[in-house]
Tab-separated table of C-alpha atoms in Angstrom:
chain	number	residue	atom	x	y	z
A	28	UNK	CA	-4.065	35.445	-6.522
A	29	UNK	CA	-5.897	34.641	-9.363
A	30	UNK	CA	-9.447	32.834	-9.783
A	31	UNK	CA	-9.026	29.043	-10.993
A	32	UNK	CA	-11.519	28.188	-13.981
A	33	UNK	CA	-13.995	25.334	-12.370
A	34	UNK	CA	-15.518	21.918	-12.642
A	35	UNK	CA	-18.784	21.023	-10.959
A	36	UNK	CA	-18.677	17.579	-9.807
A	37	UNK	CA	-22.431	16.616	-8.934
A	38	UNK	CA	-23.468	15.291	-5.770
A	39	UNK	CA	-23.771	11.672	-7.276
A	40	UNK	CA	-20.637	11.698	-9.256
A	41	UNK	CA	-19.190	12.422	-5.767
A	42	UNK	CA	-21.101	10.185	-3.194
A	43	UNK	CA	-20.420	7.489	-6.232
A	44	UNK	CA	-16.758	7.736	-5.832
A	45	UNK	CA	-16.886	7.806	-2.118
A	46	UNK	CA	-18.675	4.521	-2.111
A	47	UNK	CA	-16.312	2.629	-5.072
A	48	UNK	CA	-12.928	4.325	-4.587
A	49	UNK	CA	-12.817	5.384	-0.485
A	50	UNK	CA	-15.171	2.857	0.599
A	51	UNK	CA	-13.909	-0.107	-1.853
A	52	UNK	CA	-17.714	-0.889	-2.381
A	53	UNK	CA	-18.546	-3.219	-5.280
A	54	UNK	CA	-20.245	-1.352	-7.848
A	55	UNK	CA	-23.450	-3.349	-7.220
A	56	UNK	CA	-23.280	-2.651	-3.760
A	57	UNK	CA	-22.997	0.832	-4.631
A	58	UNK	CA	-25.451	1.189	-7.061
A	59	UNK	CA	-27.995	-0.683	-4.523
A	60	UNK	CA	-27.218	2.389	-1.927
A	61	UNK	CA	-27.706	4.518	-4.491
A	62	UNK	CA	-30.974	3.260	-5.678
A	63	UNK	CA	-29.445	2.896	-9.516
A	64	UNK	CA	-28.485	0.246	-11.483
A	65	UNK	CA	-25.103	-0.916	-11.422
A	66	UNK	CA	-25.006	0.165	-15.016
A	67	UNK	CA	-25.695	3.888	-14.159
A	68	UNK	CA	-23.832	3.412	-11.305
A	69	UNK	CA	-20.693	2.594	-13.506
A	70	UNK	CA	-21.837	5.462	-15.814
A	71	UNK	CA	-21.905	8.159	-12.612
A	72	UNK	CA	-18.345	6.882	-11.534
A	73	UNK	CA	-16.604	7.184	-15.553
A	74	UNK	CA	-18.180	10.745	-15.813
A	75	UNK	CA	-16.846	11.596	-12.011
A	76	UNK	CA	-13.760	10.047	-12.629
A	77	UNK	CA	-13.250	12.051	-15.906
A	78	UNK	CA	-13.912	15.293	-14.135
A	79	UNK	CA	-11.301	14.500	-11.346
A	80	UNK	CA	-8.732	13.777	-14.050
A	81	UNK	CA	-9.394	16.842	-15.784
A	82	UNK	CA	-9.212	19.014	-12.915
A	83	UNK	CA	-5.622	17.633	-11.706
A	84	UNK	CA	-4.319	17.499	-15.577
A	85	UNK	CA	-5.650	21.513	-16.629
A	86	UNK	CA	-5.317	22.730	-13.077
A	87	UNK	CA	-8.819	23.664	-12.476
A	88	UNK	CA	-10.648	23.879	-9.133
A	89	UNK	CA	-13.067	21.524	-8.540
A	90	UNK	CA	-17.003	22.782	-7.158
A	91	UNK	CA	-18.818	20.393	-5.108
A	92	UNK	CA	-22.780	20.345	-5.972
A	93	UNK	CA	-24.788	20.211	-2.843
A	94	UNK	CA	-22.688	17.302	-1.451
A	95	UNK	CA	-23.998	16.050	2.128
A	96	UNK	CA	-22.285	12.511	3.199
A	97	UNK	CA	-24.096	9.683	4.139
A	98	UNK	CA	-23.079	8.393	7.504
């Protein structure tokens, strides 16, 4: 089997998506768990969001930086 050609999604990209797209937070609510601004908040979830597509369109795997969920 070969080796898949990677993205690194960073810990915030991913805890950001958790809270807007699993959770169905508000981004303001996110961005206040976060300790951001809802403006990097929404800047986080476009760059996240971007790396997801990208991964399902070209095939690549995705790596997971550091990730540990919040309860």
């Amino acid at each position: 089997m070969k080796e898949l050609a990677s993205l690194r999604l960073d810990s915030d990209e991913l805890e950001a998506l958790r809270l807007v797209d699993m959770q169905g937070l508000q981004q303001v609510e996110a961005a206040k768990q976060l300790g951001v601004s809802r403006q990097t908040l929404g800047n986080i979830v476009a760059s996240g969001r971007k790396k997801v597509a990208q991964a399902l369109v070209q095939g690549l795997a995705l790596e997971l930086d550091g990730y540990m969920p919040t309860p």
